[in-house]
Amino acid sequence: MTSSIIRECGPVDISEQDVLKAMKAMQGYIDITPADFKQVYQIAYALAKDRMLKALKAADVMSAPVHVVSVDMDLIQTAILLADKGVSGAPVIDAGGKVVGVVSEKDFMAEMGAGSGGSFMQVVAHCLKNKGCVALPLRNRRVGDIMTAPAITAPAEISVGEIAGLFMEKKINRLPIVGQDGRPAGIVTRLDLVNSYCMLG
Amino acid sequence: MTYFEKMRGHTQSPPRVGAVEIVWSGIGSLLGMAAVALIHFQMLDPLGHMLIIGSFGASAVLIYGAVRSPLAQPRNLMGGHLLSAVVGVTALRLLGGHPWLAAAVAVAAAIVLMHATKTLHPPGGATALIAVIGGESVHNLGYLYVLMPVGMGAAVMLLIALLINNIPKNRRYPEFW
C-alpha cells in the first residue's frame, strides 16, 4: 500500500473572490453576501455529491459474471487461469459455492519473497539479492493456503460511495459482490470504481 | 466564535452593479413612483392619505433596484403590503388606546406574519405602522385602507415593474410569482 494517508474527498473549494466575480458577471443586484453564497454552494454541493454516490450501486458498476477459483485449486492452475483471463485476482469459493476469500497477485507475491507488502518490486529485489527467483514455495499448494480470508464482500445494493470507503479503510483492490446465499454475483475492482466516476459526470 | 468577534463582520460587500443596472433602476423607480404619486396627489391628497407614499418609496428600492431579490417579487410586494395593512388596522382597532403599543405590535406582527407566509417585504413594516400613526383620515378608512391606498398603490407599482424591468436584455422580472 502506497500511503496510509487517506486524502479527504471534498468539493472544489470556491473562494469569495470567485463568488464576487460570478456576481459581477451576472449583473443585477444579488442580495446575498459572498460568504453566504459560498456556504449555500458548499452545502448544496455536498448534498448533490451524496445523492450521486448513493444513487449509483454496485449492481450498476460491477463486472459480471466474475471469474472464480475454488479453495482447493492448485496454485499453478490458478496462476494460469488468472493469466488466461487477464485478471489480477478473483474471489475464492468453497465446495458449496460460497465466497470464502479473495486471491490476487499480492498473495502470490507475498509467497515469493515480497513479504506482507506484496509489491512486484519487492519480488524483484528479493530475486536479485538471492541470485535467483523462488517460485518453488508455490508448488503443491492450494488457493486456500495463500488467499486473503475471511473475504470482505458486499451485497449488490451497496453504493459506490460506500465501496470507495471500504477500499480505503480495508486497503483492498477488489470487492466480491455476493447474493443472499453468499454466492458470487460480480466483482467491483478499482477500475470499475474509476469508471463509475465517469458515470457521475 | 466569541460574541465580540462576531461584531467585526466576516465577509465583504457584494460588487457594485453595472452602469446599465443603475440606469434602469433609475428609470423604473422614476416611472413607478411617478404613477403612484400622481394617483395619490390627484385622489388621496385631499383626503389626507399621503403618508402611505413613504412605504411605496421603500418598495421602489426593491422592485426597481434589486429585481432579483426574493424580497422584491410580486408575492412579497403584494402579500407583504396587503397582510401588513390588515395587521396594522387590526392593531389599531385592538390597541388604539395605547398608540405606542399599537405601533410596536403592528410592525412586529406584520413581520411575523410575512415570514410565516413567505411574503417578507420590508416596506410592509411601514405599511403596518402607518395604519396606526397615519392620523384621523387613515383611521377613518378602517379596513378599506387595505385596498385603497395600499392595495391599489402596490398594484400600480407591480404593473410598472413588469413593464419596465423586462425591457433590458439582462433584466427579468419576476423571478417567481
mmCIF file of C-alpha atoms in Angstrom:
data_model
loop_
_atom_site.group_PDB
_atom_site.id
_atom_site.type_symbol
_atom_site.label_atom_id
_atom_site.label_comp_id
_atom_site.label_asym_id
_atom_site.label_seq_id
_atom_site.Cartn_x
_atom_site.Cartn_y
_atom_site.Cartn_z
ATOM 1 C CA MET A 1 0.000 0.000 0.000
ATOM 2 C CA THR A 2 1.424 3.302 -1.103
ATOM 3 C CA SER A 3 0.274 5.584 1.625
ATOM 4 C CA SER A 4 -1.533 5.399 4.881
ATOM 5 C CA ILE A 5 -2.767 8.945 4.489
ATOM 6 C CA ILE A 6 -6.353 8.953 3.286
ATOM 7 C CA ARG A 7 -6.909 12.203 1.496
ATOM 8 C CA GLU A 8 -10.229 13.816 2.144
ATOM 9 C CA CYS A 9 -12.513 13.881 -0.876
ATOM 10 C CA GLY A 10 -14.245 17.265 -0.872
ATOM 11 C CA PRO A 11 -15.900 19.756 -3.179
ATOM 12 C CA VAL A 12 -13.727 22.165 -5.122
ATOM 13 C CA ASP A 13 -13.185 24.974 -2.668
ATOM 14 C CA ILE A 14 -14.505 28.141 -4.275
ATOM 15 C CA SER A 15 -13.224 31.408 -2.876
ATOM 16 C CA GLU A 16 -15.127 34.565 -2.099
ATOM 17 C CA GLN A 17 -13.237 36.142 -4.984
ATOM 18 C CA ASP A 18 -14.757 33.550 -7.338
ATOM 19 C CA VAL A 19 -18.194 34.378 -5.989
ATOM 20 C CA LEU A 20 -17.603 38.116 -6.385
ATOM 21 C CA LYS A 21 -16.514 37.654 -9.992
ATOM 22 C CA ALA A 22 -19.549 35.489 -10.704
ATOM 23 C CA MET A 23 -21.868 38.073 -9.165
ATOM 24 C CA LYS A 24 -20.291 40.749 -11.343
ATOM 25 C CA ALA A 25 -20.690 38.605 -14.448
ATOM 26 C CA MET A 26 -24.381 38.036 -13.705
ATOM 27 C CA GLN A 27 -25.106 41.767 -13.413
ATOM 28 C CA GLY A 28 -28.095 42.963 -11.454
ATOM 29 C CA TYR A 29 -28.123 43.336 -7.701
ATOM 30 C CA ILE A 30 -27.978 39.992 -5.934
ATOM 31 C CA ASP A 31 -28.751 40.489 -2.294
ATOM 32 C CA ILE A 32 -26.596 37.813 -0.728
ATOM 33 C CA THR A 33 -23.124 38.228 0.698
ATOM 34 C CA PRO A 34 -20.283 36.291 -0.944
ATOM 35 C CA ALA A 35 -19.761 34.324 2.270
ATOM 36 C CA ASP A 36 -23.414 33.309 2.460
ATOM 37 C CA PHE A 37 -23.390 32.237 -1.163
ATOM 38 C CA LYS A 38 -20.267 30.176 -0.571
ATOM 39 C CA GLN A 39 -21.948 28.429 2.325
ATOM 40 C CA VAL A 40 -25.042 27.683 0.246
ATOM 41 C CA TYR A 41 -22.807 26.323 -2.518
ATOM 42 C CA GLN A 42 -20.814 24.089 -0.227
ATOM 43 C CA ILE A 43 -23.840 22.559 1.449
ATOM 44 C CA ALA A 44 -25.672 22.094 -1.855
ATOM 45 C CA TYR A 45 -22.593 20.534 -3.469
ATOM 46 C CA ALA A 46 -22.137 18.096 -0.615
ATOM 47 C CA LEU A 47 -25.798 17.098 -0.851
ATOM 48 C CA ALA A 48 -25.570 16.623 -4.623
ATOM 49 C CA LYS A 49 -22.420 14.517 -4.305
ATOM 50 C CA ASP A 50 -24.003 12.435 -1.610
ATOM 51 C CA ARG A 51 -27.073 11.868 -3.753
ATOM 52 C CA MET A 52 -24.934 10.837 -6.753
ATOM 53 C CA LEU A 53 -22.762 8.485 -4.721
ATOM 54 C CA LYS A 54 -25.805 6.909 -3.137
ATOM 55 C CA ALA A 55 -27.712 6.618 -6.396
ATOM 56 C CA LEU A 56 -25.040 4.503 -8.077
ATOM 57 C CA LYS A 57 -24.988 0.934 -6.729
ATOM 58 C CA ALA A 58 -22.536 -1.946 -7.018
ATOM 59 C CA ALA A 59 -25.001 -3.633 -9.379
ATOM 60 C CA ASP A 60 -24.544 -0.707 -11.816
ATOM 61 C CA VAL A 61 -20.762 -0.776 -11.942
ATOM 62 C CA MET A 62 -19.629 -4.322 -11.135
ATOM 63 C CA SER A 63 -18.039 -6.713 -13.601
ATOM 64 C CA ALA A 64 -20.213 -9.775 -14.039
ATOM 65 C CA PRO A 65 -20.068 -12.666 -14.393
ATOM 66 C CA VAL A 66 -16.942 -12.951 -12.312
ATOM 67 C CA HIS A 67 -14.126 -15.468 -12.732
ATOM 68 C CA VAL A 68 -13.862 -17.503 -9.546
ATOM 69 C CA VAL A 69 -11.436 -20.128 -8.278
ATOM 70 C CA SER A 70 -12.212 -22.861 -5.807
ATOM 71 C CA VAL A 71 -10.478 -23.081 -2.479
ATOM 72 C CA ASP A 72 -8.771 -26.390 -3.219
ATOM 73 C CA MET A 73 -7.476 -25.385 -6.671
ATOM 74 C CA ASP A 74 -3.798 -25.946 -7.315
ATOM 75 C CA LEU A 75 -1.790 -22.688 -7.306
ATOM 76 C CA ILE A 76 -0.179 -23.344 -10.682
ATOM 77 C CA GLN A 77 -3.570 -23.867 -12.293
ATOM 78 C CA THR A 78 -4.809 -20.788 -10.520
ATOM 79 C CA ALA A 79 -1.950 -18.679 -11.863
ATOM 80 C CA ILE A 80 -2.593 -19.992 -15.375
ATOM 81 C CA LEU A 81 -6.301 -19.246 -15.075
ATOM 82 C CA LEU A 82 -5.780 -15.689 -13.816
ATOM 83 C CA ALA A 83 -3.201 -15.033 -16.546
ATOM 84 C CA ASP A 84 -5.555 -16.522 -19.133
ATOM 85 C CA LYS A 85 -8.474 -14.352 -18.113
ATOM 86 C CA GLY A 86 -6.305 -11.267 -17.782
ATOM 87 C CA VAL A 87 -7.348 -10.561 -14.225
ATOM 88 C CA SER A 88 -5.136 -9.901 -11.245
ATOM 89 C CA GLY A 89 -7.353 -11.507 -8.651
ATOM 90 C CA ALA A 90 -10.524 -13.492 -8.100
ATOM 91 C CA PRO A 91 -12.966 -14.476 -5.374
ATOM 92 C CA VAL A 92 -12.358 -17.913 -3.865
ATOM 93 C CA ILE A 93 -15.365 -20.191 -3.367
ATOM 94 C CA ASP A 94 -15.783 -23.264 -1.200
ATOM 95 C CA ALA A 95 -17.397 -26.565 -2.229
ATOM 96 C CA GLY A 96 -20.839 -25.029 -1.576
ATOM 97 C CA GLY A 97 -20.129 -22.144 -3.982
ATOM 98 C CA LYS A 98 -19.883 -19.515 -1.246
ATOM 99 C CA VAL A 99 -17.209 -16.830 -1.310
ATOM 100 C CA VAL A 100 -14.691 -17.567 1.444
ATOM 101 C CA GLY A 101 -11.752 -15.419 0.409
ATOM 102 C CA VAL A 102 -10.003 -13.490 -2.327
ATOM 103 C CA VAL A 103 -6.776 -14.462 -4.065
ATOM 104 C CA SER A 104 -4.727 -11.928 -6.006
ATOM 105 C CA GLU A 105 -1.275 -11.161 -7.339
ATOM 106 C CA LYS A 106 -0.485 -9.736 -3.952
ATOM 107 C CA ASP A 107 -0.984 -13.096 -2.251
ATOM 108 C CA PHE A 108 1.303 -14.771 -4.796
ATOM 109 C CA MET A 109 3.979 -12.145 -4.437
ATOM 110 C CA ALA A 110 3.829 -12.349 -0.677
ATOM 111 C CA GLU A 111 4.792 -16.035 -1.024
ATOM 112 C CA MET A 112 7.601 -15.181 -3.439
ATOM 113 C CA GLY A 113 9.528 -13.065 -1.004
ATOM 114 C CA ALA A 114 7.688 -9.777 -1.161
ATOM 115 C CA GLY A 115 6.568 -10.066 2.426
ATOM 116 C CA SER A 116 3.276 -8.637 3.501
ATOM 117 C CA GLY A 117 3.729 -5.558 1.305
ATOM 118 C CA GLY A 118 3.192 -7.706 -1.755
ATOM 119 C CA SER A 119 4.608 -5.467 -4.484
ATOM 120 C CA PHE A 120 6.273 -6.669 -7.659
ATOM 121 C CA MET A 121 9.354 -4.527 -6.999
ATOM 122 C CA GLN A 122 9.815 -6.252 -3.675
ATOM 123 C CA VAL A 123 9.811 -9.580 -5.517
ATOM 124 C CA VAL A 124 12.417 -8.266 -7.991
ATOM 125 C CA ALA A 125 14.609 -7.003 -5.186
ATOM 126 C CA HIS A 126 14.255 -10.320 -3.373
ATOM 127 C CA CYS A 127 15.197 -12.302 -6.507
ATOM 128 C CA LEU A 128 18.255 -10.160 -7.251
ATOM 129 C CA LYS A 129 19.527 -10.368 -3.701
ATOM 130 C CA ASN A 130 19.131 -14.150 -3.653
ATOM 131 C CA LYS A 131 20.615 -14.685 -7.116
ATOM 132 C CA GLY A 132 17.539 -16.393 -8.467
ATOM 133 C CA CYS A 133 13.817 -16.455 -8.109
ATOM 134 C CA VAL A 134 11.978 -18.648 -5.763
ATOM 135 C CA ALA A 135 8.584 -19.578 -7.121
ATOM 136 C CA LEU A 136 9.090 -23.012 -5.647
ATOM 137 C CA PRO A 137 7.133 -22.299 -2.462
ATOM 138 C CA LEU A 138 4.064 -22.163 -4.672
ATOM 139 C CA ARG A 139 4.367 -25.772 -5.777
ATOM 140 C CA ASN A 140 1.921 -28.332 -4.479
ATOM 141 C CA ARG A 141 -0.016 -25.720 -2.624
ATOM 142 C CA ARG A 142 -3.598 -24.666 -2.941
ATOM 143 C CA VAL A 143 -5.519 -21.436 -3.145
ATOM 144 C CA GLY A 144 -6.801 -21.912 0.392
ATOM 145 C CA ASP A 145 -3.212 -21.747 1.681
ATOM 146 C CA ILE A 146 -2.453 -18.261 0.437
ATOM 147 C CA MET A 147 -5.776 -16.498 -0.079
ATOM 148 C CA THR A 148 -6.807 -13.470 1.912
ATOM 149 C CA ALA A 149 -9.577 -14.595 4.228
ATOM 150 C CA PRO A 150 -12.145 -14.066 5.502
ATOM 151 C CA ALA A 151 -13.423 -12.386 2.374
ATOM 152 C CA ILE A 152 -14.643 -8.822 2.535
ATOM 153 C CA THR A 153 -17.840 -8.947 0.463
ATOM 154 C CA ALA A 154 -20.861 -6.756 -0.025
ATOM 155 C CA PRO A 155 -24.421 -7.035 -1.390
ATOM 156 C CA ALA A 156 -25.333 -5.593 -4.807
ATOM 157 C CA GLU A 157 -27.187 -2.727 -3.129
ATOM 158 C CA ILE A 158 -24.031 -1.179 -1.652
ATOM 159 C CA SER A 159 -23.444 2.321 -3.022
ATOM 160 C CA VAL A 160 -20.368 3.405 -4.930
ATOM 161 C CA GLY A 161 -19.556 5.864 -2.153
ATOM 162 C CA GLU A 162 -19.564 3.104 0.443
ATOM 163 C CA ILE A 163 -17.393 0.909 -1.792
ATOM 164 C CA ALA A 164 -14.793 3.679 -2.099
ATOM 165 C CA GLY A 165 -14.815 3.956 1.667
ATOM 166 C CA LEU A 166 -14.309 0.196 2.047
ATOM 167 C CA PHE A 167 -11.380 0.215 -0.405
ATOM 168 C CA MET A 168 -9.598 2.872 1.585
ATOM 169 C CA GLU A 169 -10.461 1.535 5.003
ATOM 170 C CA LYS A 170 -9.692 -2.141 4.342
ATOM 171 C CA LYS A 171 -6.883 -1.454 1.874
ATOM 172 C CA ILE A 172 -8.328 -3.783 -0.719
ATOM 173 C CA ASN A 173 -8.377 -3.609 -4.515
ATOM 174 C CA ARG A 174 -11.446 -5.659 -5.334
ATOM 175 C CA LEU A 175 -14.734 -6.340 -3.652
ATOM 176 C CA PRO A 176 -16.703 -9.504 -4.466
ATOM 177 C CA ILE A 177 -20.423 -8.794 -4.667
ATOM 178 C CA VAL A 178 -22.461 -11.673 -3.290
ATOM 179 C CA GLY A 179 -26.099 -12.651 -3.325
ATOM 180 C CA GLN A 180 -28.068 -13.502 -0.207
ATOM 181 C CA ASP A 181 -26.872 -17.098 -0.461
ATOM 182 C CA GLY A 182 -23.226 -15.955 -0.329
ATOM 183 C CA ARG A 183 -22.570 -16.952 -3.952
ATOM 184 C CA PRO A 184 -20.637 -14.512 -6.117
ATOM 185 C CA ALA A 185 -22.713 -12.194 -8.312
ATOM 186 C CA GLY A 186 -19.915 -9.995 -9.578
ATOM 187 C CA ILE A 187 -16.879 -8.040 -8.544
ATOM 188 C CA VAL A 188 -16.085 -4.339 -8.220
ATOM 189 C CA THR A 189 -12.451 -3.541 -8.863
ATOM 190 C CA ARG A 190 -10.657 -0.221 -8.545
ATOM 191 C CA LEU A 191 -11.004 0.129 -12.306
ATOM 192 C CA ASP A 192 -14.785 -0.312 -12.061
ATOM 193 C CA LEU A 193 -14.807 2.372 -9.407
ATOM 194 C CA VAL A 194 -12.857 4.771 -11.640
ATOM 195 C CA ASN A 195 -15.361 4.054 -14.441
ATOM 196 C CA SER A 196 -18.236 4.817 -12.112
ATOM 197 C CA TYR A 197 -16.859 8.320 -11.664
ATOM 198 C CA CYS A 198 -17.256 8.803 -15.413
ATOM 199 C CA MET A 199 -20.907 7.842 -14.990
ATOM 200 C CA LEU A 200 -21.213 10.526 -12.358
ATOM 201 C CA GLY A 201 -20.057 13.036 -14.956
ATOM 202 C CA MET B 1 -16.525 32.305 17.647
ATOM 203 C CA THR B 2 -16.777 34.713 20.507
ATOM 204 C CA TYR B 3 -19.547 37.216 20.947
ATOM 205 C CA PHE B 4 -17.346 40.221 20.215
ATOM 206 C CA GLU B 5 -15.511 38.667 17.257
ATOM 207 C CA LYS B 6 -18.868 38.323 15.501
ATOM 208 C CA MET B 7 -19.224 42.103 15.551
ATOM 209 C CA ARG B 8 -16.226 42.555 13.269
ATOM 210 C CA GLY B 9 -18.037 41.020 10.298
ATOM 211 C CA HIS B 10 -16.544 38.258 8.208
ATOM 212 C CA THR B 11 -17.101 38.901 4.533
ATOM 213 C CA GLN B 12 -17.274 41.724 2.028
ATOM 214 C CA SER B 13 -19.913 43.759 0.298
ATOM 215 C CA PRO B 14 -21.305 42.397 -2.977
ATOM 216 C CA PRO B 15 -19.806 44.120 -6.046
ATOM 217 C CA ARG B 16 -21.203 47.362 -7.405
ATOM 218 C CA VAL B 17 -23.722 46.759 -10.166
ATOM 219 C CA GLY B 18 -23.023 47.754 -13.761
ATOM 220 C CA ALA B 19 -23.983 51.072 -15.341
ATOM 221 C CA VAL B 20 -26.913 49.512 -17.231
ATOM 222 C CA GLU B 21 -28.373 48.233 -13.993
ATOM 223 C CA ILE B 22 -28.010 51.621 -12.351
ATOM 224 C CA VAL B 23 -29.689 53.418 -15.253
ATOM 225 C CA TRP B 24 -32.647 51.039 -15.426
ATOM 226 C CA SER B 25 -33.087 51.147 -11.647
ATOM 227 C CA GLY B 26 -33.409 54.917 -12.045
ATOM 228 C CA ILE B 27 -35.834 54.718 -14.965
ATOM 229 C CA GLY B 28 -38.030 52.098 -13.287
ATOM 230 C CA SER B 29 -38.299 53.889 -9.983
ATOM 231 C CA LEU B 30 -38.892 57.242 -11.656
ATOM 232 C CA LEU B 31 -41.831 55.882 -13.644
ATOM 233 C CA GLY B 32 -43.198 53.708 -10.831
ATOM 234 C CA MET B 33 -43.163 56.488 -8.285
ATOM 235 C CA ALA B 34 -44.492 58.986 -10.813
ATOM 236 C CA ALA B 35 -47.532 56.789 -11.380
ATOM 237 C CA VAL B 36 -48.152 56.199 -7.687
ATOM 238 C CA ALA B 37 -47.508 59.813 -6.702
ATOM 239 C CA LEU B 38 -49.771 61.108 -9.448
ATOM 240 C CA ILE B 39 -52.623 58.949 -8.248
ATOM 241 C CA HIS B 40 -52.015 59.982 -4.675
ATOM 242 C CA PHE B 41 -51.840 63.695 -5.341
ATOM 243 C CA GLN B 42 -54.904 63.586 -7.562
ATOM 244 C CA MET B 43 -57.086 61.330 -5.455
ATOM 245 C CA LEU B 44 -55.722 60.932 -1.957
ATOM 246 C CA ASP B 45 -54.077 64.181 -1.025
ATOM 247 C CA PRO B 46 -57.415 65.898 -0.445
ATOM 248 C CA LEU B 47 -58.293 63.049 1.894
ATOM 249 C CA GLY B 48 -55.033 63.259 3.820
ATOM 250 C CA HIS B 49 -53.658 59.828 2.997
ATOM 251 C CA MET B 50 -50.263 60.969 1.799
ATOM 252 C CA LEU B 51 -48.154 59.240 4.425
ATOM 253 C CA ILE B 52 -48.523 55.854 2.754
ATOM 254 C CA ILE B 53 -46.422 57.011 -0.188
ATOM 255 C CA GLY B 54 -43.371 56.647 2.084
ATOM 256 C CA SER B 55 -43.990 52.931 2.178
ATOM 257 C CA PHE B 56 -44.029 52.777 -1.629
ATOM 258 C CA GLY B 57 -40.733 54.684 -1.808
ATOM 259 C CA ALA B 58 -39.207 51.813 0.097
ATOM 260 C CA SER B 59 -40.839 49.249 -2.198
ATOM 261 C CA ALA B 60 -39.390 51.079 -5.189
ATOM 262 C CA VAL B 61 -35.848 50.415 -3.965
ATOM 263 C CA LEU B 62 -36.547 46.707 -4.049
ATOM 264 C CA ILE B 63 -38.716 46.199 -7.113
ATOM 265 C CA TYR B 64 -36.796 48.577 -9.388
ATOM 266 C CA GLY B 65 -33.363 48.461 -7.737
ATOM 267 C CA ALA B 66 -32.988 44.820 -6.681
ATOM 268 C CA VAL B 67 -35.260 42.991 -9.094
ATOM 269 C CA ARG B 68 -33.720 39.572 -8.413
ATOM 270 C CA SER B 69 -34.247 39.794 -4.692
ATOM 271 C CA PRO B 70 -36.763 37.374 -3.184
ATOM 272 C CA LEU B 71 -37.971 40.367 -1.158
ATOM 273 C CA ALA B 72 -38.866 42.170 -4.391
ATOM 274 C CA GLN B 73 -41.029 39.520 -6.012
ATOM 275 C CA PRO B 74 -44.757 40.080 -6.695
ATOM 276 C CA ARG B 75 -45.775 37.630 -3.989
ATOM 277 C CA ASN B 76 -43.773 39.630 -1.482
ATOM 278 C CA LEU B 77 -44.739 43.058 -2.803
ATOM 279 C CA MET B 78 -48.487 42.394 -2.843
ATOM 280 C CA GLY B 79 -48.638 39.920 0.034
ATOM 281 C CA GLY B 80 -46.362 41.982 2.243
ATOM 282 C CA HIS B 81 -48.316 45.197 1.787
ATOM 283 C CA LEU B 82 -51.802 43.663 1.987
ATOM 284 C CA LEU B 83 -51.146 41.461 5.023
ATOM 285 C CA SER B 84 -49.287 44.237 6.828
ATOM 286 C CA ALA B 85 -52.144 46.631 6.150
ATOM 287 C CA VAL B 86 -54.630 44.179 7.680
ATOM 288 C CA VAL B 87 -52.334 43.700 10.667
ATOM 289 C CA GLY B 88 -51.900 47.469 11.089
ATOM 290 C CA VAL B 89 -55.626 48.231 11.037
ATOM 291 C CA THR B 90 -56.309 45.340 13.403
ATOM 292 C CA ALA B 91 -53.623 46.520 15.816
ATOM 293 C CA LEU B 92 -55.190 49.978 15.829
ATOM 294 C CA ARG B 93 -58.642 48.535 16.473
ATOM 295 C CA LEU B 94 -57.474 46.413 19.384
ATOM 296 C CA LEU B 95 -54.847 48.642 20.956
ATOM 297 C CA GLY B 96 -55.763 52.119 19.721
ATOM 298 C CA GLY B 97 -55.919 53.366 23.297
ATOM 299 C CA HIS B 98 -52.157 52.938 23.577
ATOM 300 C CA PRO B 99 -50.747 54.196 20.278
ATOM 301 C CA TRP B 100 -47.150 53.359 21.183
ATOM 302 C CA LEU B 101 -48.099 49.755 21.855
ATOM 303 C CA ALA B 102 -50.318 49.527 18.781
ATOM 304 C CA ALA B 103 -47.428 50.812 16.628
ATOM 305 C CA ALA B 104 -44.960 48.272 18.014
ATOM 306 C CA VAL B 105 -47.379 45.357 17.819
ATOM 307 C CA ALA B 106 -48.428 46.301 14.280
ATOM 308 C CA VAL B 107 -44.858 46.169 12.940
ATOM 309 C CA ALA B 108 -43.828 43.080 14.915
ATOM 310 C CA ALA B 109 -46.959 41.127 13.983
ATOM 311 C CA ALA B 110 -46.571 42.178 10.342
ATOM 312 C CA ILE B 111 -43.011 40.813 10.245
ATOM 313 C CA VAL B 112 -44.056 37.554 11.886
ATOM 314 C CA LEU B 113 -46.999 37.117 9.520
ATOM 315 C CA MET B 114 -44.942 37.981 6.421
ATOM 316 C CA HIS B 115 -42.275 35.474 7.429
ATOM 317 C CA ALA B 116 -44.831 32.774 8.090
ATOM 318 C CA THR B 117 -46.495 33.313 4.709
ATOM 319 C CA LYS B 118 -43.247 33.700 2.727
ATOM 320 C CA THR B 119 -44.205 37.252 1.785
ATOM 321 C CA LEU B 120 -41.488 39.179 3.615
ATOM 322 C CA HIS B 121 -41.306 42.669 2.137
ATOM 323 C CA PRO B 122 -39.551 45.313 4.284
ATOM 324 C CA PRO B 123 -41.855 48.214 3.308
ATOM 325 C CA GLY B 124 -44.701 46.153 4.736
ATOM 326 C CA GLY B 125 -43.444 47.212 8.155
ATOM 327 C CA ALA B 126 -44.063 50.840 7.202
ATOM 328 C CA THR B 127 -47.485 49.977 5.817
ATOM 329 C CA ALA B 128 -48.486 48.381 9.123
ATOM 330 C CA LEU B 129 -47.039 51.296 11.079
ATOM 331 C CA ILE B 130 -48.792 53.962 9.001
ATOM 332 C CA ALA B 131 -52.161 52.318 9.710
ATOM 333 C CA VAL B 132 -51.507 53.257 13.343
ATOM 334 C CA ILE B 133 -49.695 56.605 13.069
ATOM 335 C CA GLY B 134 -51.431 57.867 9.890
ATOM 336 C CA GLY B 135 -53.817 60.078 11.812
ATOM 337 C CA GLU B 136 -57.555 60.560 11.756
ATOM 338 C CA SER B 137 -58.020 60.263 7.994
ATOM 339 C CA VAL B 138 -56.298 56.857 7.834
ATOM 340 C CA HIS B 139 -58.062 55.644 10.966
ATOM 341 C CA ASN B 140 -61.416 56.544 9.420
ATOM 342 C CA LEU B 141 -60.743 54.280 6.451
ATOM 343 C CA GLY B 142 -60.855 51.158 8.587
ATOM 344 C CA TYR B 143 -60.126 48.034 6.589
ATOM 345 C CA LEU B 144 -60.658 49.967 3.370
ATOM 346 C CA TYR B 145 -57.033 51.053 3.980
ATOM 347 C CA VAL B 146 -56.016 47.565 2.832
ATOM 348 C CA LEU B 147 -57.455 48.042 -0.652
ATOM 349 C CA MET B 148 -57.002 51.749 -1.047
ATOM 350 C CA PRO B 149 -54.468 53.296 -0.869
ATOM 351 C CA VAL B 150 -52.318 50.218 -0.047
ATOM 352 C CA GLY B 151 -53.551 47.547 -2.472
ATOM 353 C CA MET B 152 -54.037 49.938 -5.355
ATOM 354 C CA GLY B 153 -50.629 51.559 -4.929
ATOM 355 C CA ALA B 154 -48.837 48.209 -4.738
ATOM 356 C CA ALA B 155 -50.671 47.007 -7.863
ATOM 357 C CA VAL B 156 -49.621 50.082 -9.827
ATOM 358 C CA MET B 157 -46.011 49.646 -8.692
ATOM 359 C CA LEU B 158 -46.156 45.994 -9.776
ATOM 360 C CA LEU B 159 -47.575 46.836 -13.173
ATOM 361 C CA ILE B 160 -44.806 49.361 -13.854
ATOM 362 C CA ALA B 161 -42.186 46.860 -12.637
ATOM 363 C CA LEU B 162 -43.461 44.217 -15.060
ATOM 364 C CA LEU B 163 -43.457 46.695 -17.954
ATOM 365 C CA ILE B 164 -40.086 48.340 -17.290
ATOM 366 C CA ASN B 165 -37.930 45.628 -15.709
ATOM 367 C CA ASN B 166 -38.314 43.330 -18.709
ATOM 368 C CA ILE B 167 -37.098 45.810 -21.316
ATOM 369 C CA PRO B 168 -33.306 45.480 -20.811
ATOM 370 C CA LYS B 169 -31.743 42.310 -22.178
ATOM 371 C CA ASN B 170 -30.056 41.386 -18.899
ATOM 372 C CA ARG B 171 -33.003 42.014 -16.626
ATOM 373 C CA ARG B 172 -36.103 39.987 -15.994
ATOM 374 C CA TYR B 173 -38.979 40.236 -13.561
ATOM 375 C CA PRO B 174 -40.327 38.443 -11.708
ATOM 376 C CA GLU B 175 -38.184 35.529 -10.631
ATOM 377 C CA PHE B 176 -41.382 33.821 -9.432
ATOM 378 C CA TRP B 177 -44.982 34.692 -8.714
#
